[in-house]
N, CA and C atoms as an extended XYZ file, in Angstrom:
567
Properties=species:S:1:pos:R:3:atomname:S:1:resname:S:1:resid:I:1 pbc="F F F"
N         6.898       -0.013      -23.006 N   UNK     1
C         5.446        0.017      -23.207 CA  UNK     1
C         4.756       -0.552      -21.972 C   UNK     1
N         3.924       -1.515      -22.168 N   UNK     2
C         3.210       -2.291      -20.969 CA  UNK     2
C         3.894       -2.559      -20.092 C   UNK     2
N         3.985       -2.019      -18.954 N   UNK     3
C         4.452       -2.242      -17.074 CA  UNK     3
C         3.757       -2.984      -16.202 C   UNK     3
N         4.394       -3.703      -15.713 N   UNK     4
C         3.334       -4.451      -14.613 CA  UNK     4
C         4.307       -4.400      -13.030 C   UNK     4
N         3.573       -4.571      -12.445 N   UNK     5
C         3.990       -3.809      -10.565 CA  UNK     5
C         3.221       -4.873      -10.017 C   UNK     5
N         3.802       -6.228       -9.273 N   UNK     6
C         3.142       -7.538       -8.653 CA  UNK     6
C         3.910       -7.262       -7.073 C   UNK     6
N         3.229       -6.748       -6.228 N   UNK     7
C         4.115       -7.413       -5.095 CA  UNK     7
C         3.562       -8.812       -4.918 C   UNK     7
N         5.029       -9.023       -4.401 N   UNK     8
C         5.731      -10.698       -3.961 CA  UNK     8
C         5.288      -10.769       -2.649 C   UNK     8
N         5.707      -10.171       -1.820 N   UNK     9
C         5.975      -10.048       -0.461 CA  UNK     9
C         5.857       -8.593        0.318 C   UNK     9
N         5.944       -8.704        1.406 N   UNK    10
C         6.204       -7.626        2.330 CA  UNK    10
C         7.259       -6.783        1.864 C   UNK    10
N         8.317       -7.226        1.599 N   UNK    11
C         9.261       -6.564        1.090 CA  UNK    11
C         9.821       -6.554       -0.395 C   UNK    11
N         9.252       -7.420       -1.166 N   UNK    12
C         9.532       -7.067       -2.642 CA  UNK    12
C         8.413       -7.002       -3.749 C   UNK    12
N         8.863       -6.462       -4.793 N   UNK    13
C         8.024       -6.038       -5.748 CA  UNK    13
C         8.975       -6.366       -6.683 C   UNK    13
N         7.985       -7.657       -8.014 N   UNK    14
C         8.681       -7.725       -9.258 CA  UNK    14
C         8.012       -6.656       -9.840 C   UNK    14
N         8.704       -6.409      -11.033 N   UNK    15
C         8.615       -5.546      -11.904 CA  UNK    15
C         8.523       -6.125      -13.851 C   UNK    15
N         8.259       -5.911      -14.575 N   UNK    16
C         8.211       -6.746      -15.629 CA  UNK    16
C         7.799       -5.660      -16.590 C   UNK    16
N         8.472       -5.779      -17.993 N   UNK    17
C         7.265       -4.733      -19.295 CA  UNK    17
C         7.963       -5.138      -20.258 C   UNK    17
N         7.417       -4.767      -21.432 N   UNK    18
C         7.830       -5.194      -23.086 CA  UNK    18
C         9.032       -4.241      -23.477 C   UNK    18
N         9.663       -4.396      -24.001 N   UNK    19
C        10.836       -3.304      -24.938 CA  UNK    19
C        10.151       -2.602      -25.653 C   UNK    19
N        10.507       -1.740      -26.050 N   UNK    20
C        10.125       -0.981      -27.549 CA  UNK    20
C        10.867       -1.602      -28.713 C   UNK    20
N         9.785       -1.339      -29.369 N   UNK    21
C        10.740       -2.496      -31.159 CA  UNK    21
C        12.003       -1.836      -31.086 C   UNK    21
N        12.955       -1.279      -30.780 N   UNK    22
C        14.256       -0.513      -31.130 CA  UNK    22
C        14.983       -1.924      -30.113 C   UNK    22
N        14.438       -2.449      -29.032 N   UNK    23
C        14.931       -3.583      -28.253 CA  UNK    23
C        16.249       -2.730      -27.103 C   UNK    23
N        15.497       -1.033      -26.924 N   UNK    24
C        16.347       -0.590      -26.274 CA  UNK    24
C        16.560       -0.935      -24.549 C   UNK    24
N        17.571       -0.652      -23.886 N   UNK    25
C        17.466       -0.940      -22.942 CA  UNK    25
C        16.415       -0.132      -21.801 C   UNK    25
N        15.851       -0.430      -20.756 N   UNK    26
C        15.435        0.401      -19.768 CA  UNK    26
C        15.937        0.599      -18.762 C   UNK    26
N        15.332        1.881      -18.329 N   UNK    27
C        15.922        2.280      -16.700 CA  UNK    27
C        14.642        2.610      -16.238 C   UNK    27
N        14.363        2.191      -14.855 N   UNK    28
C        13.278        1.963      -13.938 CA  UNK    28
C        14.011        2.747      -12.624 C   UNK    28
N        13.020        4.220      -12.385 N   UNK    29
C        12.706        4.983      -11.462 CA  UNK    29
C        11.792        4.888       -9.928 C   UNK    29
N        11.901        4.721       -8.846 N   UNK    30
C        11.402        4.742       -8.088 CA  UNK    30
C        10.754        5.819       -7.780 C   UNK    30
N         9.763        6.078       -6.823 N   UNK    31
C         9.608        7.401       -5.515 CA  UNK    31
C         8.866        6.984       -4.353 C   UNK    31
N         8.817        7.591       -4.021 N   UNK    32
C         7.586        7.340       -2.428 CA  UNK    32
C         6.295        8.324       -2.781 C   UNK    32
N         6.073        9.155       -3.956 N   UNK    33
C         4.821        9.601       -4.617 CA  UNK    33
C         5.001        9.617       -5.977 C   UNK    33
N         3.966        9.746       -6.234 N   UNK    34
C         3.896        9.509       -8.020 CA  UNK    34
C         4.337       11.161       -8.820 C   UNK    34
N         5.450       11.097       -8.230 N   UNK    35
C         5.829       12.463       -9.275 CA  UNK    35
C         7.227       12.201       -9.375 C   UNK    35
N         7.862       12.106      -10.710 N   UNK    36
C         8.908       11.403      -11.529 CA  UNK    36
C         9.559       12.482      -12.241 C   UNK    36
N        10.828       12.959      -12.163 N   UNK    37
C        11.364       13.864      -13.157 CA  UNK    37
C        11.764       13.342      -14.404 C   UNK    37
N        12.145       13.965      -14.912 N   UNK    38
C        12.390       14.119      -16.533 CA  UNK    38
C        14.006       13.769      -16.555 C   UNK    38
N        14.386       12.803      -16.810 N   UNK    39
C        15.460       12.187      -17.272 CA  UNK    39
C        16.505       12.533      -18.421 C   UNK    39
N        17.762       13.717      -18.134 N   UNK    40
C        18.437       14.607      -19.028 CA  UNK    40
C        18.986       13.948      -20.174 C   UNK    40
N        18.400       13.870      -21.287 N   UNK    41
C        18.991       13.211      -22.407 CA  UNK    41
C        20.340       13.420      -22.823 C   UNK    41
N        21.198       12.345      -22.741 N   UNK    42
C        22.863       12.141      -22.914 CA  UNK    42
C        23.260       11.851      -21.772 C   UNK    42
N        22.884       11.739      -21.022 N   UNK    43
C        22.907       11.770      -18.961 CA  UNK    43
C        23.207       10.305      -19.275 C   UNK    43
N        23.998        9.399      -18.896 N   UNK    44
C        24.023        8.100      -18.328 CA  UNK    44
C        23.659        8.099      -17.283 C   UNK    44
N        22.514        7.292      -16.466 N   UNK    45
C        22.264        7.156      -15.116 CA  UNK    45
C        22.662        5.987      -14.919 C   UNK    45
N        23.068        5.289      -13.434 N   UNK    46
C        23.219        4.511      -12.946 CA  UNK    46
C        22.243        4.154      -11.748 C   UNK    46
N        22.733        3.205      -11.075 N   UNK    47
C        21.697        2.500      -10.153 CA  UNK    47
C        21.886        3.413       -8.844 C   UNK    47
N        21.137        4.471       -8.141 N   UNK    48
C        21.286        4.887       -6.576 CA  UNK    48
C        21.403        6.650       -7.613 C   UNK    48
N        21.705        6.773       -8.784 N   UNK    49
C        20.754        7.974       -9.266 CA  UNK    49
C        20.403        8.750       -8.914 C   UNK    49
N        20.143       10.077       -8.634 N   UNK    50
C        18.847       10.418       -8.851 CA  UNK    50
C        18.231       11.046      -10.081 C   UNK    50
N        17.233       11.329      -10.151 N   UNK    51
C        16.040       12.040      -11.123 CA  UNK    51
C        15.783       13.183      -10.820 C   UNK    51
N        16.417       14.432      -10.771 N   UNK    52
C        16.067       15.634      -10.694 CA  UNK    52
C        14.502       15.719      -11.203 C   UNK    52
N        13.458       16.354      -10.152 N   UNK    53
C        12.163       16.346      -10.094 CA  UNK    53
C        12.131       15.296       -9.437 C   UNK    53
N        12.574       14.238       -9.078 N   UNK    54
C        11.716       13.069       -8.573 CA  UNK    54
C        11.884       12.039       -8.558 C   UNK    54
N        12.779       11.017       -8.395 N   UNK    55
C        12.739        9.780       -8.342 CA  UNK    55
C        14.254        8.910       -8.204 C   UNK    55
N        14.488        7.746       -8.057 N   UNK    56
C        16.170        7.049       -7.803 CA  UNK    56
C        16.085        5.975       -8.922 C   UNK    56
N        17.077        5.905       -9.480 N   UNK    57
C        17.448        4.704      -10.369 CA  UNK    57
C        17.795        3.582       -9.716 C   UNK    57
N        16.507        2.336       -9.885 N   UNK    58
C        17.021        1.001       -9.224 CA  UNK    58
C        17.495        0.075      -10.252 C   UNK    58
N        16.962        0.379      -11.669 N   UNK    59
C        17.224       -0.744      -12.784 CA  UNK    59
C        18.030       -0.227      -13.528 C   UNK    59
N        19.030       -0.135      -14.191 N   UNK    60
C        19.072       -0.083      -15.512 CA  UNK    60
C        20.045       -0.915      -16.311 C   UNK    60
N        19.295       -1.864      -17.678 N   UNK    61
C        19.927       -2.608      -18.513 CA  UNK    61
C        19.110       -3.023      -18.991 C   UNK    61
N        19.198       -4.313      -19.669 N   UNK    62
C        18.272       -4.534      -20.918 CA  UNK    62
C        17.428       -5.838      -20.701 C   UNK    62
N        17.269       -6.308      -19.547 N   UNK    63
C        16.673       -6.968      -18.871 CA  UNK    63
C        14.847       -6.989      -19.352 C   UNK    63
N        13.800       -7.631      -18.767 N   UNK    64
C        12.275       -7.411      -19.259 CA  UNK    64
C        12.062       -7.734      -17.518 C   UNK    64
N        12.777       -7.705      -16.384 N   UNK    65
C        12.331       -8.304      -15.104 CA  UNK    65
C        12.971       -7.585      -14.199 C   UNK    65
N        12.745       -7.025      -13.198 N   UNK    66
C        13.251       -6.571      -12.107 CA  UNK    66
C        12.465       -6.778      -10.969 C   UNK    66
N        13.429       -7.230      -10.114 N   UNK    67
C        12.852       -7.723       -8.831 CA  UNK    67
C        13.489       -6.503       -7.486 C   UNK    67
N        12.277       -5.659       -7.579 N   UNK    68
C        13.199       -4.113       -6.192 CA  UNK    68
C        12.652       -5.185       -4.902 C   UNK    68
N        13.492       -5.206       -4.102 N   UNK    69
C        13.780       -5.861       -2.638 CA  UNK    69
C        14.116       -4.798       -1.244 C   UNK    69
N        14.388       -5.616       -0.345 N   UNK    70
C        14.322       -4.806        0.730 CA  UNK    70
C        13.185       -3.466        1.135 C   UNK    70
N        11.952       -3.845        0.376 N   UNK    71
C        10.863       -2.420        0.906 CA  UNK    71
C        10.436       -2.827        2.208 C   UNK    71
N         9.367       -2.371        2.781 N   UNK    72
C         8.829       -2.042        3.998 CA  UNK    72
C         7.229       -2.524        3.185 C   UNK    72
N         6.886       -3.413        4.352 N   UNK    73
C         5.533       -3.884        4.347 CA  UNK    73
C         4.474       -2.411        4.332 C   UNK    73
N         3.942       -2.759        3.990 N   UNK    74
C         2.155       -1.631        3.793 CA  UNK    74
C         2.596       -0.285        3.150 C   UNK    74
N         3.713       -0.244        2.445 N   UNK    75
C         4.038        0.874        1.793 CA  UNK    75
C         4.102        0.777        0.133 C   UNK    75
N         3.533        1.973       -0.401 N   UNK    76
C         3.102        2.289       -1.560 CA  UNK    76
C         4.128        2.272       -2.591 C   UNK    76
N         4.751        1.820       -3.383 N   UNK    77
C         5.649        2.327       -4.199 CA  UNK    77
C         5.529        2.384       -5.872 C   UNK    77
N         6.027        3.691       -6.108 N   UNK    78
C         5.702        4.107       -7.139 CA  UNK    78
C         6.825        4.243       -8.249 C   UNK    78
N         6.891        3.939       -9.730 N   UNK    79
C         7.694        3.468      -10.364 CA  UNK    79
C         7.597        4.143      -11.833 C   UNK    79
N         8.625        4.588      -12.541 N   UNK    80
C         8.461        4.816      -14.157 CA  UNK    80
C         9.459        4.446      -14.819 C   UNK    80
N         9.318        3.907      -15.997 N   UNK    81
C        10.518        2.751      -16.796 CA  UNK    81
C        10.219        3.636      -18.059 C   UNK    81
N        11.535        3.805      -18.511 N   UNK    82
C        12.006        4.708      -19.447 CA  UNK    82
C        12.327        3.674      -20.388 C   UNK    82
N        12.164        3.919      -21.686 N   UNK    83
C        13.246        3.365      -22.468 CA  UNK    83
C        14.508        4.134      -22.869 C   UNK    83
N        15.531        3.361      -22.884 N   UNK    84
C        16.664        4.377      -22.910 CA  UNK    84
C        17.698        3.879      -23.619 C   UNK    84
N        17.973        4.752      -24.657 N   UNK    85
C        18.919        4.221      -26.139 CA  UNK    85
C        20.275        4.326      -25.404 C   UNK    85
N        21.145        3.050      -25.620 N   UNK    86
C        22.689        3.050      -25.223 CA  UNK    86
C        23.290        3.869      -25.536 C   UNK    86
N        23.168        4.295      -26.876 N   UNK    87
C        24.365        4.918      -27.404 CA  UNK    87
C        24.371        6.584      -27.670 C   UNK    87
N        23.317        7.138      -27.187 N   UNK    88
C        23.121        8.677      -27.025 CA  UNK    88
C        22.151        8.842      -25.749 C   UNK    88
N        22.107        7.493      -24.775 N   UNK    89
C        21.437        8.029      -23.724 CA  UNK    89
C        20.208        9.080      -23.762 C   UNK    89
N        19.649        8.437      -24.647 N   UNK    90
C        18.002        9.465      -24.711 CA  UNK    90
C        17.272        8.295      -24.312 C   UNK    90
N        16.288        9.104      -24.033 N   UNK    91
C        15.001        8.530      -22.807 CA  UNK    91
C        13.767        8.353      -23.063 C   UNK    91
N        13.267        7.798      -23.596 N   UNK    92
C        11.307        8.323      -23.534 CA  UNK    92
C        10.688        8.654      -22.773 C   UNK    92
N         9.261        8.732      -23.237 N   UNK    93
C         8.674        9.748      -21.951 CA  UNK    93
C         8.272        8.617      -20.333 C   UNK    93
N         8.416        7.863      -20.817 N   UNK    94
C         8.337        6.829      -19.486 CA  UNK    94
C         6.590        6.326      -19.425 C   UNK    94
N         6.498        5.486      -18.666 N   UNK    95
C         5.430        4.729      -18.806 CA  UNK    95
C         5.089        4.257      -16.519 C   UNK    95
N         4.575        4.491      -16.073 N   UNK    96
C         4.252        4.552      -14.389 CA  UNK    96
C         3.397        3.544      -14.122 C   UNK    96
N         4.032        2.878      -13.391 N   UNK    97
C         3.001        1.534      -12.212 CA  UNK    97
C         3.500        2.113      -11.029 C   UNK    97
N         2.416        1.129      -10.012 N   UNK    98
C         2.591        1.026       -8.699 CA  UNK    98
C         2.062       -0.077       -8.317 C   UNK    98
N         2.072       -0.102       -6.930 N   UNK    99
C         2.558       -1.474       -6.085 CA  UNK    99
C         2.351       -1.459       -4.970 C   UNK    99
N         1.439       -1.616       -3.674 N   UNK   100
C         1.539       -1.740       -2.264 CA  UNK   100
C         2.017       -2.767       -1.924 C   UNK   100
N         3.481       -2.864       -0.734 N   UNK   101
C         3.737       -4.203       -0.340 CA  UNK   101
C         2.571       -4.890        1.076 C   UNK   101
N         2.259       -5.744        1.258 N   UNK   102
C         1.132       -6.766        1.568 CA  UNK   102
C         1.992       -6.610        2.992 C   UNK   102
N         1.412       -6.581        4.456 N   UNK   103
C         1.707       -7.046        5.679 CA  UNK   103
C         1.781       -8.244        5.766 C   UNK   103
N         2.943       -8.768        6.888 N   UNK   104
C         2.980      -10.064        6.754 CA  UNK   104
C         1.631      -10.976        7.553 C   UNK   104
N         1.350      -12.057        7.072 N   UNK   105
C         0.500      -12.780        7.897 CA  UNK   105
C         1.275      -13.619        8.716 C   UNK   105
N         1.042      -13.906       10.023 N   UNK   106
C        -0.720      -13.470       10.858 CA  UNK   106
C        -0.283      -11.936       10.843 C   UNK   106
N        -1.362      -11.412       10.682 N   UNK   107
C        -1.399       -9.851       10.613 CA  UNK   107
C        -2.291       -9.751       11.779 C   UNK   107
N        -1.686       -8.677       12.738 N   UNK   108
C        -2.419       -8.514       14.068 CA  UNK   108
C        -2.547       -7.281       14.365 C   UNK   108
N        -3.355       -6.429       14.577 N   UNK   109
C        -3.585       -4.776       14.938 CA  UNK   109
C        -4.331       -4.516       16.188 C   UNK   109
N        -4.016       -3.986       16.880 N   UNK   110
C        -4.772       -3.148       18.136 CA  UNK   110
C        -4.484       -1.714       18.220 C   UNK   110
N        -5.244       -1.294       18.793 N   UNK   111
C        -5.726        0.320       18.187 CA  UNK   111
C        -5.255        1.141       19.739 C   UNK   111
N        -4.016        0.572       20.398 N   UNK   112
C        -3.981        0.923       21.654 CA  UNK   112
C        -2.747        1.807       21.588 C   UNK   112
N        -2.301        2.098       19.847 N   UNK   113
C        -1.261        3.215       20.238 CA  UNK   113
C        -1.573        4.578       20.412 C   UNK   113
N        -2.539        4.443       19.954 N   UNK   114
C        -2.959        6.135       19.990 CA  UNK   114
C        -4.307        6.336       19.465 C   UNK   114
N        -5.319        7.499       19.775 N   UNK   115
C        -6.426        7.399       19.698 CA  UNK   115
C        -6.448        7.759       17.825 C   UNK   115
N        -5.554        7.488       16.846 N   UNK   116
C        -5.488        7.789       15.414 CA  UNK   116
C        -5.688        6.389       14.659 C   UNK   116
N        -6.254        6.543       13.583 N   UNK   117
C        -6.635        5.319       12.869 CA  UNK   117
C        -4.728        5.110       12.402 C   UNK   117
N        -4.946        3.675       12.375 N   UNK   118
C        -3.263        3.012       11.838 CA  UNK   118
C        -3.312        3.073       10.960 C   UNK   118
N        -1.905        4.112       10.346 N   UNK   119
C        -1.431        3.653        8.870 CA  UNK   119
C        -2.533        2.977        7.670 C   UNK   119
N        -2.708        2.759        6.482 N   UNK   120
C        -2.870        1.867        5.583 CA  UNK   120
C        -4.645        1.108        6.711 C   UNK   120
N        -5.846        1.909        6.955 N   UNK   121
C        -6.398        1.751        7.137 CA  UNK   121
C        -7.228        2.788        6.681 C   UNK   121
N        -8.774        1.839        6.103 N   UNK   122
C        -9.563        2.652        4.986 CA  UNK   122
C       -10.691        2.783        6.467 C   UNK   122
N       -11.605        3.837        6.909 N   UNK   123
C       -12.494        3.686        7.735 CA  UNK   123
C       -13.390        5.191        7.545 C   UNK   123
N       -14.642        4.702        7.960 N   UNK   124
C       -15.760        6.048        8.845 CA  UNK   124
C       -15.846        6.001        9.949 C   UNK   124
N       -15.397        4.928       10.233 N   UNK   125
C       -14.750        4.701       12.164 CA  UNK   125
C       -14.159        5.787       13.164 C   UNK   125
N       -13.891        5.581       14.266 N   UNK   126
C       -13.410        6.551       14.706 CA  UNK   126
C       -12.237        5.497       16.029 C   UNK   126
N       -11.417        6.110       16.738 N   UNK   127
C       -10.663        5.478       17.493 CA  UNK   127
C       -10.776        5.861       18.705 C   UNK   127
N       -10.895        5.620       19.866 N   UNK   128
C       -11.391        6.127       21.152 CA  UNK   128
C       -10.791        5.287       22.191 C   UNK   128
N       -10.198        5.751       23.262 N   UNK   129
C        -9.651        5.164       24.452 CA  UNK   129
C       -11.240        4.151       25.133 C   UNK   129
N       -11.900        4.212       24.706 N   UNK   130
C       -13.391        4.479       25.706 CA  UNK   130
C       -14.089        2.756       25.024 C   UNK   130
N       -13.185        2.414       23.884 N   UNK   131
C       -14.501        1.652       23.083 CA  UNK   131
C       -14.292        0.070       22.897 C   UNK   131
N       -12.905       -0.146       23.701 N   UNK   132
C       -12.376       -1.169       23.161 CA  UNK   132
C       -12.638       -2.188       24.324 C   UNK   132
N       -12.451       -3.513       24.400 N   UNK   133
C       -12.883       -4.431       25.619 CA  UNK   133
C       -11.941       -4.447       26.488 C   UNK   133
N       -12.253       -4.210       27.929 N   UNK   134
C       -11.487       -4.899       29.295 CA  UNK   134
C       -10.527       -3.023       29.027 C   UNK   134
N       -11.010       -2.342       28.557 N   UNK   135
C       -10.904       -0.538       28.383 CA  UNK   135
C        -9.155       -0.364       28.011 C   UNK   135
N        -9.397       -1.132       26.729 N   UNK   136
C        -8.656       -1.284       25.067 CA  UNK   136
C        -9.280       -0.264       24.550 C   UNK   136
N        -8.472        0.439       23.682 N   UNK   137
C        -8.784        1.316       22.724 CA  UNK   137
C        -9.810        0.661       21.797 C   UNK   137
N       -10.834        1.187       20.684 N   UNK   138
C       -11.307        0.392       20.088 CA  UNK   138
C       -11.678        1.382       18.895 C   UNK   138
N       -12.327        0.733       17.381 N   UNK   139
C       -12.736        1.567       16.705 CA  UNK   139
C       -14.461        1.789       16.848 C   UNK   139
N       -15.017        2.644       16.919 N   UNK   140
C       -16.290        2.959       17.087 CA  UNK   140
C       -16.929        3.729       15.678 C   UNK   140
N       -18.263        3.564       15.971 N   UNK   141
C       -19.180        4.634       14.966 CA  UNK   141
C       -20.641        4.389       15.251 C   UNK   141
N       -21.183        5.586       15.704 N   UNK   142
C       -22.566        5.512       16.024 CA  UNK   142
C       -23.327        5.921       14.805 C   UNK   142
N       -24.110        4.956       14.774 N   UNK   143
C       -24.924        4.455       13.448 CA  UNK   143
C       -26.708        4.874       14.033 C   UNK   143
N       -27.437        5.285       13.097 N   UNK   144
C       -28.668        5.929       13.339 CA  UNK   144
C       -29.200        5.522       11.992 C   UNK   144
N       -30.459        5.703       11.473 N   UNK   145
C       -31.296        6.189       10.301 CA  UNK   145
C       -31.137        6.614        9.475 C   UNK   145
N       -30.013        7.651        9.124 N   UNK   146
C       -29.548        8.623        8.697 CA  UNK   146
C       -28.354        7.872        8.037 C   UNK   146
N       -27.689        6.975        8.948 N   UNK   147
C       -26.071        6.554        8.814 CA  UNK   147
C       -26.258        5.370        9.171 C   UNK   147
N       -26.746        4.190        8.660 N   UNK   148
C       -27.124        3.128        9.178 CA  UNK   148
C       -25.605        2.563        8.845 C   UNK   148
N       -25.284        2.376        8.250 N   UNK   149
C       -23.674        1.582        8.055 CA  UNK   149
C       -22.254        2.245        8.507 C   UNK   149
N       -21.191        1.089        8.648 N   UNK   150
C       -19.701        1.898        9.036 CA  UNK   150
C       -19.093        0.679        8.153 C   UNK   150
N       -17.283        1.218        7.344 N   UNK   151
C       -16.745        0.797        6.949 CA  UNK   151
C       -15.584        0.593        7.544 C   UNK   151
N       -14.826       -0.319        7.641 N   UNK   152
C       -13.960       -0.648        8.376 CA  UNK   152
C       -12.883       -1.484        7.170 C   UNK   152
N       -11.831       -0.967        7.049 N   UNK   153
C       -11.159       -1.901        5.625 CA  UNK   153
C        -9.214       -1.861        6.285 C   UNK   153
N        -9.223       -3.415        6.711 N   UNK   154
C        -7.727       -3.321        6.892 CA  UNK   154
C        -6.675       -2.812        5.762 C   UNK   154
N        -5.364       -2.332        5.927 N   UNK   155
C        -4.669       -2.300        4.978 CA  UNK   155
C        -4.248       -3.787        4.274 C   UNK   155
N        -3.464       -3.842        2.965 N   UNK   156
C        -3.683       -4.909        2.380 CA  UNK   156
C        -2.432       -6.050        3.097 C   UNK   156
N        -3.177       -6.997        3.248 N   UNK   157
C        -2.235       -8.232        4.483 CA  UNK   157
C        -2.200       -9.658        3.823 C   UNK   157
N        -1.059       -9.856        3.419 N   UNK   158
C        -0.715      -11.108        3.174 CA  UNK   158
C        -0.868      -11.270        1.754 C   UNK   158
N        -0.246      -12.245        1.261 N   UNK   159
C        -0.471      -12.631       -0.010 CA  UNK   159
C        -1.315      -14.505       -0.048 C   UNK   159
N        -2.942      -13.759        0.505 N   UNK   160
C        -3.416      -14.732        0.660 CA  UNK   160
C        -3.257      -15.803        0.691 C   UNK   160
N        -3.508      -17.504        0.350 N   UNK   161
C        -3.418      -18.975       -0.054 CA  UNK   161
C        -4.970      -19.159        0.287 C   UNK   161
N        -5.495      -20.145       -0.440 N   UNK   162
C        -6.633      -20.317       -0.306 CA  UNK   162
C        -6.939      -20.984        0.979 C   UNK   162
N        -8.218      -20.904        2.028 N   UNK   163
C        -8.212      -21.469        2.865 CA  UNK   163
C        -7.838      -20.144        4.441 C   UNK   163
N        -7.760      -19.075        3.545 N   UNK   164
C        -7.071      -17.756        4.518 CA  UNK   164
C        -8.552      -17.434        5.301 C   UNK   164
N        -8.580      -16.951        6.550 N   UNK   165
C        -9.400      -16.219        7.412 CA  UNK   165
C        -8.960      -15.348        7.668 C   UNK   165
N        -9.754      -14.040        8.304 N   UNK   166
C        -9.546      -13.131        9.080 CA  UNK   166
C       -10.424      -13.066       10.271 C   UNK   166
N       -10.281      -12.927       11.528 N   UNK   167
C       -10.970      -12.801       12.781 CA  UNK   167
C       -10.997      -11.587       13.142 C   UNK   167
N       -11.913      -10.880       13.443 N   UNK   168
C       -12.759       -9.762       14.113 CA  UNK   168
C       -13.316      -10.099       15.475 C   UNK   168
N       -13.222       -8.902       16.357 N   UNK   169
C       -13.185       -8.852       17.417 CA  UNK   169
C       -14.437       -7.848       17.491 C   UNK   169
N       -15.567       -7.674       17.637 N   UNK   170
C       -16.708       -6.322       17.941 CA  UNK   170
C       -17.658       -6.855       18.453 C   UNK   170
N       -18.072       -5.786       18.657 N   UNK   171
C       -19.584       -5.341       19.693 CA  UNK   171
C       -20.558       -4.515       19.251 C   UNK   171
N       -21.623       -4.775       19.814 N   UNK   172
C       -22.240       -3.724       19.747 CA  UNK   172
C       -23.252       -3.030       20.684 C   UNK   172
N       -23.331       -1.753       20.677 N   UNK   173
C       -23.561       -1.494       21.781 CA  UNK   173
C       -25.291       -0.407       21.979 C   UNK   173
N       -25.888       -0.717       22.555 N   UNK   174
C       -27.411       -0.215       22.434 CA  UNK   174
C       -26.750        1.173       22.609 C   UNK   174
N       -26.983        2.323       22.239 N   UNK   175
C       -26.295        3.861       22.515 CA  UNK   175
C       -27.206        4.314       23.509 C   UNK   175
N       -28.232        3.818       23.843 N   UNK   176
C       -28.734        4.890       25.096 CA  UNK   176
C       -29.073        4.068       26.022 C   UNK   176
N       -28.037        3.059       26.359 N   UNK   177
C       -27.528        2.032       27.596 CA  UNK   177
C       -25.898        2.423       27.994 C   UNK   177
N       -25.408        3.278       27.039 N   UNK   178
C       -23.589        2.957       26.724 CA  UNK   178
C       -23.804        3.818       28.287 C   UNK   178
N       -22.473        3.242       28.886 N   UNK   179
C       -21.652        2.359       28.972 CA  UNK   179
C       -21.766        1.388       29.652 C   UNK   179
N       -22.926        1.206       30.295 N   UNK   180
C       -23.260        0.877       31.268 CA  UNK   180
C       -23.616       -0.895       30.736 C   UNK   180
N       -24.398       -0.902       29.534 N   UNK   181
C       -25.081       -2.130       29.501 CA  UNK   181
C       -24.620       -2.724       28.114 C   UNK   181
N       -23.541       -2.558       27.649 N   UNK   182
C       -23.127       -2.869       26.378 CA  UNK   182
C       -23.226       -4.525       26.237 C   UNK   182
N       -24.059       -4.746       24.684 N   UNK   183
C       -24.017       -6.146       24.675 CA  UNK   183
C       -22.808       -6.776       23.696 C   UNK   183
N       -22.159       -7.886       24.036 N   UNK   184
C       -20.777       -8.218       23.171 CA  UNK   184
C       -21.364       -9.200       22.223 C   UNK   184
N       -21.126       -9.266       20.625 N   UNK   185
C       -21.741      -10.130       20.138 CA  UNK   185
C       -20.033      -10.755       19.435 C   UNK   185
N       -20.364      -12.063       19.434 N   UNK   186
C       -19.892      -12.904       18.466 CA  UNK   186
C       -19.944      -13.098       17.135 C   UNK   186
N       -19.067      -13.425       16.411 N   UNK   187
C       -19.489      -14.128       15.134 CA  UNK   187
C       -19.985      -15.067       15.173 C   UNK   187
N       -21.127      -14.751       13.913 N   UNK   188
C       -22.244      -15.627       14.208 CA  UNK   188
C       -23.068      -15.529       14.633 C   UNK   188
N       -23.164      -14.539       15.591 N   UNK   189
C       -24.779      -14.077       16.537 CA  UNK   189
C       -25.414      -12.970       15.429 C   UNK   189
């Protein structure tokens, strides 16, 4: 029934949910997208599995906790926990969470690999060889009347503690001075 998907860390994700009153055991499916096959009733699966349609067996037993390890920071992972009767290996229809693992902190990005927004970044921004300081790549967006705002949203970094900052680095720049007379503002100005 109820699933829950907590990343821990950069690299792990607990896992946790209720039994079904039968107190059957589960098996917990992975993928790298949210599309999960159908689990062949009488099939014993084991752990490294697969799920024809979709997915790998990381759990299965009668456990209420699973802890999947070894993932990759800023990646999405997607999950369905079956209940699954021992003794004729039938399955229910499964129940789906997910989970992004958190970058580690200090989390540090520069935009100097390529003129493409990075991975696990939300933006109306744009990336440009042209925009960044001391002629660093940078993210840009020319803002008018029309478009007075830009969004800029890191992917998700760290598993906060209270007392956490993030530092920003921008400018801004009068557009019918560029390039010539750009003013650099601080936080705080």
């Amino acid at each position: 029934t109820a699933v829950t998907a907590n990343p821990i860390s950069g690299t792990q994700i607990d896992l946790g949910w209720v039994k079904n009153a039968n107190n059957d055991n589960v098996m917990v499916v992975t993928n790298s997208v949210n599309t999960f096959g159908v689990p062949v009733n009488g099939t014993a699966y084991v752990v490294s599995d697969t799920v024809t349609g979709g997915g790998t067996v990381v759990f299965n037993g009668s456990a209420t906790l699973f802890n999947h390890t070894s993932l990759s920071a800023g990646t999405t992972y997607y999950y369905k926990v079956f209940s699954a009767e021992v003794a004729s290996n039938y399955y229910s229809s499964g129940v789906t969470a997910n989970a992004t693992t958190p970058f580690a902190l200090p989390y540090f990005q520069n935009f100097n690999a390529a003129t493409t927004i990075p991975t696990g970044w939300s933006t109306n921004f744009s990336d440009s060889a042209t925009h960044g300081a001391s002629g660093t790549n940078g993210l840009y967006r020319n803002l008018w009347s029309s478009a007075p705002t830009g969004t800029a949203r890191t992917p998700l970094v760290g598993l906060a503690a209270a007392n956490t900052s993030l530092e920003f680095d921008y400018r801004i720049v009068d557009y019918d001075l560029y390039p010539a007379n750009g003013t650099i503002y601080a936080a705080g100005n």
